[in-house]
XYZ file of C-alpha atoms in Angstrom:
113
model
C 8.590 -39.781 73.026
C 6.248 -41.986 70.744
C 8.046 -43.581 68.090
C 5.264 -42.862 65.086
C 3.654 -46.307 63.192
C 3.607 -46.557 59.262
C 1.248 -47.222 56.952
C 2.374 -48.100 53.505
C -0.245 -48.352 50.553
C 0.190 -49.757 47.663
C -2.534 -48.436 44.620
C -5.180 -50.840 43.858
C -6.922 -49.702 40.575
C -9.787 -48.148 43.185
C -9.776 -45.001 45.662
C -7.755 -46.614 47.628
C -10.506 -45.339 50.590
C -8.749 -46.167 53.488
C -8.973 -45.967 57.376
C -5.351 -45.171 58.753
C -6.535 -44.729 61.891
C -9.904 -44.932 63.471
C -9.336 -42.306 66.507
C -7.943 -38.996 66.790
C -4.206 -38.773 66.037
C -1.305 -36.629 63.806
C 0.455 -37.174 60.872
C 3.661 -36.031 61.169
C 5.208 -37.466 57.434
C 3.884 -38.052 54.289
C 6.218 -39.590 51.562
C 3.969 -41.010 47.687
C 5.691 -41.919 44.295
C 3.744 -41.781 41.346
C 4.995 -43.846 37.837
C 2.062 -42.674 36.194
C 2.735 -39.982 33.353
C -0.222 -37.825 35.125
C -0.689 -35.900 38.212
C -2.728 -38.148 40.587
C -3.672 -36.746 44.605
C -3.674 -37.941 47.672
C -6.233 -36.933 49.864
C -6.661 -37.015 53.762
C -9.610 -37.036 55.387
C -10.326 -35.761 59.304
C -12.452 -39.074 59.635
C -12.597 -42.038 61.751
C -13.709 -44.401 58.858
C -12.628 -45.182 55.101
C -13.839 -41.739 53.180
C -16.775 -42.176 50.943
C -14.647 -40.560 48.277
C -16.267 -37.578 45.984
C -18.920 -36.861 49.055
C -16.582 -36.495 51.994
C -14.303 -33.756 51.831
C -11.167 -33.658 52.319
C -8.777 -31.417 54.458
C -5.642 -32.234 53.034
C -5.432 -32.562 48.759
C -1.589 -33.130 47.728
C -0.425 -33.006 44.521
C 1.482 -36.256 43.563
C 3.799 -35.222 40.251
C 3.905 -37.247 37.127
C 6.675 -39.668 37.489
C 7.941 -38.234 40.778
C 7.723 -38.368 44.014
C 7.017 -36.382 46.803
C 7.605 -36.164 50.980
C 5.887 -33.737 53.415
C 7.034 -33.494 56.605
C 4.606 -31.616 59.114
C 7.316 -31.119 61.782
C 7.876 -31.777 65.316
C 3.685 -30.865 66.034
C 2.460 -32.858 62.972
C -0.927 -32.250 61.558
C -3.916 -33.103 63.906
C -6.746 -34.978 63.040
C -9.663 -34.714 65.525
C -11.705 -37.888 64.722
C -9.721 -40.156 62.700
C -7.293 -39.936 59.667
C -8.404 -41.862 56.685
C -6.745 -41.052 52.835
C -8.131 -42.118 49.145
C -6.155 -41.334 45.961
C -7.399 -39.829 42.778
C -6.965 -39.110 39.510
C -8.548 -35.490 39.504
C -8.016 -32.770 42.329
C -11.664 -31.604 42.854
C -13.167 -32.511 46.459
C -15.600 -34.302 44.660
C -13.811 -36.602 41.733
C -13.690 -40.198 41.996
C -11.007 -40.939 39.187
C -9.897 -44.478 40.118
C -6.010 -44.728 40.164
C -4.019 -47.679 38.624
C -2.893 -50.878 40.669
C 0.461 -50.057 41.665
C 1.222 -47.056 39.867
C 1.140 -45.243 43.620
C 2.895 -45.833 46.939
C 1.871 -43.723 50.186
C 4.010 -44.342 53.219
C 1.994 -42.116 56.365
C 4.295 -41.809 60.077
C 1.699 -40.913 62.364
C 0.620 -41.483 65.374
């Protein structure tokens, strides 16, 4: 057994396009808070780079609630990512918006491995 690593992202007022990990690997936990009085989504993206967010499309969108919080966990066989995973946050739910988030008004904490 592979203990999984974290990443933990805090909202910059971007995207947030990030590169969790650069090869193929699975998320097996997703846990985000939101303070924002909107909806905002987190996005995760089968690539081995930092999304170019509102062109790339994501395979993953997950609703983050107003205020709330939220934690997925994908179970003992996680979810797979061929080529890389990489994540962005946004203010609208569309593949293709590129709503910029506020600095810290998200957290994403990712288990994979």
């Amino acid at each position: 057994f592979t203990a999984p690593t974290s990443s933990n992202i805090n909202s910059a007022a971007t995207t947030n396009a990030t590169s969790v990990k650069a090869s193929s690997g699975t998320v097996y936990s997703v846990t985000a808070s939101n303070i924002n009085a909107a909806i905002r989504y987190l996005k995760f993206y089968n690539k081995a780079s930092a999304p170019t967010v509102g062109t790339d499309v994501p395979v993953i969108t997950i609703p983050i609630p107003a205020g709330g919080a939220i934690n997925i966990p994908f179970g003992t066989t996680g979810h797979r990512f061929a080529t890389g995973i990489a994540l962005a946050i946004t203010t609208g739910a569309a593949d293709s918006d590129t709503g910029a988030v506020a600095a810290n008004e998200i957290k994403v904490a990712t288990a994979y491995i």
